[in-house]
Amino acid sequence: MALKIQGVKGAADILPQEIATWHFVEEKTRELFERFGFKEIRTPVFEHTELFVRSVGEGTDIVTKEMYTFVDKAEKSLTMRPEETASVVRAYLQHSYHVKEPFQKWYYIGPMFRRERPQAGRQRQFHQIGVEVLGGSDPQLDAELLSLTVQFFEAISLNDIEIKLNNVGCNQCRPKYIGALKEYLKSRLAKLCEDCHVRFEKNILRILDCKNKDCRPVIDKAPVILDSICPDLCGRHYEVVKNRLKLLGITFTEDPHMVRGLDYYTRTVFEIVHPALGAQDAIGAGGRYDNLIGDLGGPKELGATGFAFGMERILMALTKKNVTLKEKSLNPDIFLVSLGEDASKQNFKLLYDLRCRGITAEMDMTGRSVKAQMRSANKSNARFTLIRGEDEIKSGKVTLKNMKEGTEESLDPDKVINILKY
Ligand code: HAM
């Protein structure tokens, strides 16, 4: 027997019995995000590789280790998107929104691709729900995103999330901090893991995010970025974000060591964690990226901010909390049972006519016995079963059985629709 082909590791099938939860989360997303003024955008799943190198950052894990990159026939290097922020900014600039109407609020739902080591909550194809606010620098926009976050998780019954907040400064103040961090870590490198040695050379801020327990004592005492940020711009921005969150009664924890795995962030950064998730506890993350529009060729003064939630992690948390949703009801209104070729042919035509008129109708097309067809009709939970056997063919009528009441009547096939409509 030929070898069965399996799906790619880390890329999961979403089976019909799981789809109700996906639809539920997607419907809540659309309803709520649109209420907050966001419009949907859909971008391609692959882009020129350079887009992600320039935005996510050359030294990041995503770009150095995790991208699915291939060369197409025209010898262009293309990459399956590892995230969508870069694609959204590319689309914004390509379609000249920065000129026509610079302030835009967009959301997306779709698959992303990262070649990470698969484990619970970490896949190679996963789905994100995200938003991007483009062309705005007001700190209230960051607070608005977090207020949407709180509303979203409440709407899907995951209200026990925690918001972790930090400010990573801007191009003016970050070099000063990096200098201070380098100075502090230089004499303590021997106490850090090998990965941190590489990070020290390539992307020193990532050391702060090291998960190795042995590195924590050194990292926990490292200078924090908040002490170095410029007070007038970044400091004020941070104060307004926190003030607005308090104004709305939104609780958050300040995490001065939080840095993100993508290079484009400036000022506000945040992570949303859920206690049910274990090791991969980030259910979502985001922040401000005021330089990206400029870095990708747009006007330097246009700021932006956004977030993305991991769909699979949302579903994991829902399962752990025993929030299960009933499979969508696909019960037909009517099941047509036929005896013989003629009856089957006439039922086939009736099936189409009923469906055209808005009725959910089913019939057996595998040539099974009337008894077996009756069993299927029962199992399908159809409201009515229509029977067309020899007698019915002769009389030109059909037998309609009301499955709930257990009553039967013989009637003209044209009249069936009238009964079903009520
Ligand atoms: P990110 O932190 O890389 O940010 O991803 C956001 C969320 O996607 C994570 O918190 C997690 O829930 C989910 N996620 C990431 N990788 C995986 C994976 N391999 N398997 C399952 N879930 C995963 C971004 O992607 C930014 N673009 C967010 C953003 C939007 N910042 C500003 N705007």
Coordinates of C-alpha atoms and ligand atoms in Angstrom, one line a residue:
M1 CA 0.0 0.0 0.0
A2 CA 1.3 3.5 -0.8
L3 CA 2.6 5.5 2.1
K4 CA -0.1 7.8 3.6
I5 CA 0.9 11.4 3.3
Q6 CA 0.7 13.2 6.6
G7 CA 0.3 17.0 7.1
V8 CA 3.3 19.1 7.8
K9 CA 4.6 19.1 11.4
G10 CA 3.4 22.1 13.3
A11 CA 0.6 22.8 10.8
A12 CA -2.8 21.6 12.1
D13 CA -6.0 20.7 10.4
I14 CA -9.0 22.5 11.8
L15 CA -11.7 19.9 11.7
P16 CA -15.5 20.4 11.2
Q17 CA -16.2 19.6 14.9
E18 CA -13.8 22.3 16.0
I19 CA -15.1 25.0 13.7
A20 CA -17.9 26.3 16.0
T21 CA -15.3 27.8 18.4
W22 CA -13.4 29.4 15.5
H23 CA -16.6 31.0 14.2
F24 CA -17.6 32.2 17.6
V25 CA -14.2 33.9 18.2
E26 CA -14.2 35.3 14.7
E27 CA -17.7 36.7 14.9
K28 CA -17.0 38.3 18.3
T29 CA -13.9 39.9 16.7
R30 CA -15.6 41.4 13.8
E31 CA -18.5 42.7 15.8
L32 CA -16.4 44.2 18.5
F33 CA -13.5 45.5 16.4
E34 CA -15.9 47.2 14.0
R35 CA -17.6 48.8 17.0
F36 CA -14.2 50.3 17.9
G37 CA -13.8 51.7 14.4
F38 CA -11.6 49.1 12.7
K39 CA -12.0 48.0 9.1
E40 CA -10.9 44.6 7.9
I41 CA -7.8 44.2 5.6
R42 CA -6.6 41.0 3.9
T43 CA -3.0 40.9 2.7
P44 CA -1.3 38.1 0.8
V45 CA 0.3 35.3 2.8
F46 CA 3.7 35.8 1.2
E47 CA 5.7 39.0 0.6
H48 CA 9.2 39.9 -0.6
T49 CA 11.6 38.7 2.0
E50 CA 13.2 42.1 2.3
L51 CA 10.0 43.5 3.9
F52 CA 10.4 41.3 7.0
V53 CA 14.1 41.7 7.2
R54 CA 13.7 45.5 7.2
S55 CA 10.8 45.6 9.6
V56 CA 11.0 42.7 12.1
G57 CA 14.8 43.1 12.1
E58 CA 17.8 41.3 10.8
G59 CA 19.1 40.1 14.2
T60 CA 15.7 38.7 15.5
D61 CA 15.0 35.0 16.0
I62 CA 12.1 35.3 13.5
V63 CA 14.3 36.6 10.7
T64 CA 17.5 34.5 11.4
K65 CA 15.8 31.2 12.2
E66 CA 12.1 31.0 11.7
M67 CA 11.1 32.3 8.3
Y68 CA 9.8 30.1 5.5
T69 CA 11.7 31.6 2.6
F70 CA 11.9 30.4 -0.9
V71 CA 13.1 31.6 -4.3
D72 CA 10.4 31.7 -7.0
K73 CA 11.0 31.1 -10.7
A74 CA 11.9 34.8 -11.3
E75 CA 14.6 34.2 -8.6
K76 CA 13.0 36.6 -6.2
S77 CA 13.3 35.7 -2.5
L78 CA 9.8 35.4 -1.0
T79 CA 8.7 34.7 2.5
M80 CA 5.5 33.3 4.1
R81 CA 4.5 36.0 6.4
P82 CA 5.7 35.4 10.0
E83 CA 3.4 38.3 11.2
E84 CA 1.2 40.8 9.5
T85 CA 2.2 44.3 10.8
A86 CA 4.9 44.6 8.1
S87 CA 2.4 43.6 5.4
V88 CA -0.2 46.0 6.6
V89 CA 2.3 48.9 6.6
R90 CA 3.5 47.9 3.1
A91 CA -0.2 47.8 1.8
Y92 CA -0.9 51.2 3.5
L93 CA 2.1 52.8 1.7
Q94 CA 1.6 51.0 -1.6
H95 CA -2.0 52.2 -1.8
S96 CA -1.0 55.8 -0.8
Y97 CA -3.1 56.0 2.3
H98 CA -0.3 58.1 3.8
V99 CA -1.1 60.8 1.2
K100 CA -4.9 60.3 0.8
E101 CA -6.1 59.7 4.4
P102 CA -3.2 58.9 6.8
F103 CA -5.2 57.9 9.8
Q104 CA -6.4 54.4 9.4
K105 CA -7.6 51.7 11.8
W106 CA -7.4 48.2 10.3
Y107 CA -7.8 44.6 11.6
Y108 CA -7.0 41.2 10.2
I109 CA -7.6 37.5 11.0
G110 CA -5.4 35.0 9.2
P111 CA -2.6 32.4 9.2
M112 CA 1.1 33.2 9.9
F113 CA 4.1 31.0 9.5
R114 CA 7.2 30.5 11.7
R115 CA 9.5 27.6 11.8
E116 CA 9.6 27.2 15.5
R117 CA 9.9 23.9 17.5
P118 CA 6.2 22.7 17.7
Q119 CA 4.7 22.2 21.2
A120 CA 1.5 23.0 22.9
G121 CA 0.5 26.5 21.9
R122 CA 3.4 26.9 19.5
Q123 CA 2.8 25.9 15.9
R124 CA 4.5 26.5 12.5
Q125 CA 1.3 27.6 11.0
F126 CA -0.8 29.6 13.5
H127 CA -3.5 32.2 13.3
Q128 CA -3.5 35.8 14.5
I129 CA -6.2 38.3 15.2
G130 CA -4.6 41.7 14.9
V131 CA -5.2 45.4 14.6
E132 CA -3.0 48.2 13.4
V133 CA -3.6 51.9 13.9
L134 CA -1.7 53.8 11.3
G135 CA -0.8 57.5 11.1
G136 CA -1.4 58.4 14.8
S137 CA 1.1 59.1 17.6
D138 CA -1.3 60.0 20.4
P139 CA -0.7 57.9 23.6
Q140 CA -4.5 57.6 24.0
L141 CA -4.4 55.2 20.9
D142 CA -2.3 52.8 22.9
A143 CA -4.7 52.9 25.8
E144 CA -7.6 52.5 23.3
L145 CA -6.0 49.2 22.0
L146 CA -5.7 47.9 25.6
S147 CA -9.4 48.8 26.2
L148 CA -10.3 46.9 23.1
T149 CA -8.2 44.0 24.4
V150 CA -10.1 43.9 27.7
Q151 CA -13.4 44.1 26.0
F152 CA -12.4 41.3 23.6
F153 CA -11.3 38.8 26.2
E154 CA -14.5 39.6 28.2
A155 CA -16.6 39.0 25.2
I156 CA -15.1 35.5 24.7
S157 CA -15.3 34.6 28.5
L158 CA -11.5 34.9 29.1
N159 CA -11.6 37.8 31.5
D160 CA -8.8 36.6 33.7
I161 CA -6.0 37.9 31.4
E162 CA -3.1 40.0 32.7
I163 CA -1.7 43.0 30.9
K164 CA 2.0 43.6 31.2
L165 CA 3.2 47.0 30.2
N166 CA 6.5 48.7 29.5
N167 CA 8.0 51.6 27.5
V168 CA 11.1 50.8 25.4
G169 CA 12.0 54.4 24.5
C170 CA 12.7 55.8 21.1
N171 CA 15.7 56.3 18.8
Q172 CA 16.9 59.2 20.9
C173 CA 17.0 57.6 24.3
R174 CA 17.5 53.9 23.5
P175 CA 21.2 54.2 22.6
K176 CA 21.9 55.7 26.0
Y177 CA 20.2 52.7 27.6
I178 CA 21.9 50.2 25.4
G179 CA 25.2 51.8 26.5
A180 CA 24.3 51.5 30.2
L181 CA 23.2 47.9 29.7
K182 CA 26.4 47.0 27.8
E183 CA 28.5 48.5 30.6
Y184 CA 26.6 46.5 33.2
L185 CA 26.7 43.2 31.4
K186 CA 30.3 43.3 30.1
S187 CA 31.8 42.3 33.4
R188 CA 29.1 39.7 34.1
L189 CA 29.1 37.8 30.8
A190 CA 30.6 34.7 32.3
K191 CA 27.4 34.3 34.4
L192 CA 25.2 34.3 31.3
C193 CA 24.3 31.4 28.9
E194 CA 25.8 30.9 25.4
D195 CA 22.7 32.4 23.7
C196 CA 23.1 35.6 25.7
H197 CA 26.7 35.8 24.6
V198 CA 25.5 35.9 21.0
R199 CA 22.7 38.4 21.9
F200 CA 25.3 40.6 23.6
E201 CA 27.0 41.0 20.2
K202 CA 23.9 41.0 18.0
N203 CA 20.8 42.3 19.8
I204 CA 21.7 43.1 23.4
L205 CA 18.1 44.0 24.5
R206 CA 17.0 40.4 23.9
I207 CA 19.2 39.3 26.9
L208 CA 16.5 40.9 29.1
D209 CA 14.0 38.3 27.7
C210 CA 16.2 35.3 28.3
K211 CA 14.2 32.4 29.8
N212 CA 17.3 30.6 31.2
K213 CA 16.9 30.4 35.0
D214 CA 20.7 30.7 35.5
C215 CA 20.8 34.1 33.7
R216 CA 18.0 35.6 35.8
P217 CA 20.0 36.8 38.8
V218 CA 22.2 39.0 36.6
I219 CA 19.3 40.2 34.4
D220 CA 17.0 41.0 37.3
K221 CA 19.6 43.5 38.6
A222 CA 20.3 45.1 35.2
P223 CA 19.5 48.8 34.7
V224 CA 15.9 49.2 33.5
I225 CA 15.1 51.2 30.3
L226 CA 12.5 53.3 32.1
D227 CA 15.3 55.0 34.0
S228 CA 16.9 56.1 30.7
I229 CA 13.9 57.2 28.6
C230 CA 13.6 60.8 27.6
P231 CA 11.3 62.4 30.1
D232 CA 9.6 64.9 27.8
L233 CA 8.6 62.6 25.0
C234 CA 8.7 58.9 26.0
G235 CA 8.2 59.6 29.7
R236 CA 5.1 61.7 29.1
H237 CA 3.8 59.3 26.6
Y238 CA 4.0 56.5 29.1
E239 CA 2.4 58.6 31.8
V240 CA -0.6 59.4 29.6
V241 CA -1.1 55.7 28.6
K242 CA -1.1 54.6 32.3
N243 CA -3.4 57.5 33.2
R244 CA -5.9 56.6 30.6
L245 CA -5.9 53.0 31.6
K246 CA -6.6 54.0 35.2
L247 CA -9.3 56.3 34.0
L248 CA -11.0 53.3 32.4
G249 CA -10.4 51.1 35.4
I250 CA -8.1 48.8 33.5
T251 CA -5.6 47.0 35.6
F252 CA -2.0 46.3 34.4
T253 CA 1.4 45.3 35.7
E254 CA 4.5 47.3 34.8
D255 CA 7.2 45.0 33.6
P256 CA 10.4 47.1 33.2
H257 CA 12.3 44.1 31.7
M258 CA 9.9 43.3 29.0
V259 CA 11.3 43.6 25.5
R260 CA 9.7 42.2 22.4
G261 CA 11.1 39.8 19.8
L262 CA 10.5 42.2 17.0
D263 CA 12.8 45.2 16.4
Y264 CA 10.2 47.8 15.2
Y265 CA 8.8 48.7 18.7
T266 CA 9.1 52.2 20.2
R267 CA 7.7 53.5 23.5
T268 CA 4.7 51.4 24.5
V269 CA 5.0 47.7 24.5
F270 CA 2.6 45.2 26.1
E271 CA 2.0 41.5 26.5
I272 CA -1.3 39.8 27.3
V273 CA -0.8 36.7 29.4
H274 CA -3.3 34.0 30.4
P275 CA -2.7 31.8 33.5
A276 CA -4.1 28.7 31.8
L277 CA -1.5 28.6 29.1
G278 CA 1.6 27.4 31.0
A279 CA 5.0 27.9 29.2
Q280 CA 3.6 29.7 26.2
D281 CA 1.5 32.1 28.3
A282 CA 1.5 35.0 25.9
I283 CA -2.0 35.0 24.4
G284 CA -1.3 38.3 22.6
A285 CA 1.2 41.2 22.3
G286 CA 1.8 44.5 20.7
G287 CA 2.9 48.0 21.0
R288 CA 3.8 51.2 19.2
Y289 CA 6.1 51.3 16.2
D290 CA 6.6 54.9 15.3
N291 CA 9.5 54.4 12.9
L292 CA 8.2 51.6 10.7
I293 CA 6.2 53.8 8.3
G294 CA 9.3 56.0 7.8
D295 CA 11.7 53.0 7.6
L296 CA 9.6 51.4 4.8
G297 CA 9.7 54.6 2.7
G298 CA 6.7 56.6 4.1
P299 CA 6.7 59.9 6.0
K300 CA 8.8 59.8 9.1
E301 CA 6.3 61.7 11.3
L302 CA 3.5 59.1 10.9
G303 CA 3.4 57.0 14.1
A304 CA 1.6 53.6 14.5
T305 CA 0.5 51.1 17.1
G306 CA -1.1 47.7 17.1
F307 CA -1.4 44.2 18.6
A308 CA -1.9 40.6 17.6
F309 CA -3.6 37.8 19.6
G310 CA -2.8 34.1 18.9
M311 CA -5.9 32.3 17.9
E312 CA -4.7 28.8 18.9
R313 CA -3.7 30.1 22.3
I314 CA -7.1 31.7 22.7
L315 CA -8.7 28.3 21.9
M316 CA -6.4 26.5 24.3
A317 CA -7.4 28.8 27.1
L318 CA -11.0 28.4 26.3
T319 CA -10.6 24.6 26.4
K320 CA -8.7 24.8 29.7
K321 CA -11.5 26.9 31.2
N322 CA -14.0 24.4 29.9
V323 CA -15.7 26.9 27.7
T324 CA -17.1 24.7 25.0
L325 CA -19.4 25.8 22.3
K326 CA -22.0 23.6 20.7
E327 CA -21.3 22.5 17.2
K328 CA -23.3 24.6 14.8
S329 CA -26.7 23.1 14.2
L330 CA -26.6 21.7 10.7
N331 CA -29.9 19.8 11.1
P332 CA -31.8 19.7 7.8
D333 CA -35.4 20.9 7.5
I334 CA -36.2 17.8 5.5
F335 CA -34.7 14.5 4.5
L336 CA -35.9 12.9 1.3
V337 CA -36.2 9.1 1.2
S338 CA -36.5 7.3 -2.2
L339 CA -37.3 3.8 -3.3
G340 CA -36.0 3.0 -6.8
E341 CA -34.4 4.9 -9.6
D342 CA -37.5 6.9 -10.6
A343 CA -38.2 8.1 -7.1
S344 CA -34.6 9.0 -6.6
K345 CA -34.6 11.1 -9.8
Q346 CA -37.8 13.0 -8.8
N347 CA -36.4 13.6 -5.3
F348 CA -33.1 14.8 -6.7
K349 CA -35.1 17.5 -8.6
L350 CA -37.2 18.3 -5.6
L351 CA -34.0 18.6 -3.4
Y352 CA -32.6 21.2 -5.7
D353 CA -35.9 23.2 -5.9
L354 CA -36.2 23.2 -2.1
R355 CA -32.6 24.3 -1.6
C356 CA -33.1 27.1 -4.2
R357 CA -36.1 28.3 -2.0
G358 CA -34.0 28.5 1.2
I359 CA -34.8 25.1 2.6
T360 CA -32.0 23.0 4.1
A361 CA -32.6 19.6 2.5
E362 CA -30.7 16.3 2.3
M363 CA -31.2 13.0 0.6
D364 CA -29.2 9.8 0.3
M365 CA -27.1 9.4 -2.8
T366 CA -25.3 6.2 -1.9
G367 CA -28.0 3.8 -3.1
R368 CA -28.9 2.5 0.4
S369 CA -32.1 0.7 1.4
V370 CA -35.2 2.5 2.4
K371 CA -34.7 1.3 6.0
A372 CA -31.1 2.6 6.0
Q373 CA -32.3 5.9 4.6
M374 CA -35.0 6.2 7.3
R375 CA -32.2 5.6 9.9
S376 CA -30.2 8.5 8.3
A377 CA -33.3 10.7 8.4
N378 CA -33.7 10.0 12.1
K379 CA -30.0 10.6 12.8
S380 CA -30.0 13.9 10.9
N381 CA -32.6 15.4 13.3
A382 CA -34.6 16.7 10.3
R383 CA -38.0 18.2 11.1
F384 CA -39.6 16.3 8.2
T385 CA -39.0 13.1 6.2
L386 CA -40.4 12.9 2.8
I387 CA -41.0 9.4 1.4
R388 CA -41.4 8.6 -2.3
G389 CA -41.8 4.8 -2.9
E390 CA -43.7 2.8 -5.5
D391 CA -47.2 3.8 -4.2
E392 CA -46.2 7.5 -4.3
I393 CA -44.8 7.2 -7.8
K394 CA -48.1 5.7 -9.0
S395 CA -50.3 8.3 -7.3
G396 CA -48.0 11.3 -8.1
K397 CA -48.1 12.2 -4.4
V398 CA -45.4 12.1 -1.6
T399 CA -45.7 11.1 2.0
L400 CA -44.6 13.7 4.5
K401 CA -43.7 12.7 8.0
N402 CA -43.5 15.2 10.8
M403 CA -40.7 13.7 12.9
K404 CA -41.6 15.5 16.1
E405 CA -45.3 14.8 16.1
G406 CA -45.0 11.4 14.4
T407 CA -47.9 12.3 12.0
E408 CA -48.0 11.5 8.3
E409 CA -49.9 13.0 5.3
S410 CA -50.0 12.3 1.7
L411 CA -49.8 15.4 -0.5
D412 CA -48.8 16.9 -3.8
P413 CA -45.0 17.5 -4.0
D414 CA -45.6 21.2 -4.9
K415 CA -47.3 21.7 -1.5
V416 CA -44.3 20.5 0.5
I417 CA -42.6 23.9 0.4
N418 CA -45.7 25.6 2.0
I419 CA -45.5 23.3 5.0
L420 CA -41.8 23.7 5.4
K421 CA -42.0 27.5 5.3
Y422 CA -44.0 27.4 8.6
Ligands
HAM1 P1 4.2 38.4 18.4 O1 4.4 38.6 19.8 O2 5.3 37.8 17.6 O3 3.7 39.8 17.8 O4 2.9 37.5 18.2 C1 1.6 37.8 18.7 C2 0.9 36.6 19.3 O5 0.9 35.5 18.3 C3 1.7 35.9 20.4 O6 1.4 36.5 21.7 C4 1.1 34.5 20.4 O7 -0.2 34.5 21.0 C5 0.9 34.3 18.9 N1 2.0 33.5 18.4 C6 3.2 33.9 18.0 N2 3.9 32.8 17.5 C7 3.2 31.7 17.6 C8 3.3 30.3 17.3 N3 4.4 29.9 16.7 N4 2.3 29.5 17.5 C9 1.1 29.9 18.1 N5 0.9 31.2 18.4 C10 1.9 32.1 18.2 C11 3.4 40.0 16.5 O8 3.3 39.2 15.7 C12 3.2 41.5 16.2 N6 3.0 41.6 14.7 C13 2.1 42.1 17.0 C14 1.8 43.5 16.7 C15 0.9 44.0 15.9 N7 2.5 44.5 17.1 C16 2.0 45.6 16.6 N8 1.0 45.3 15.8

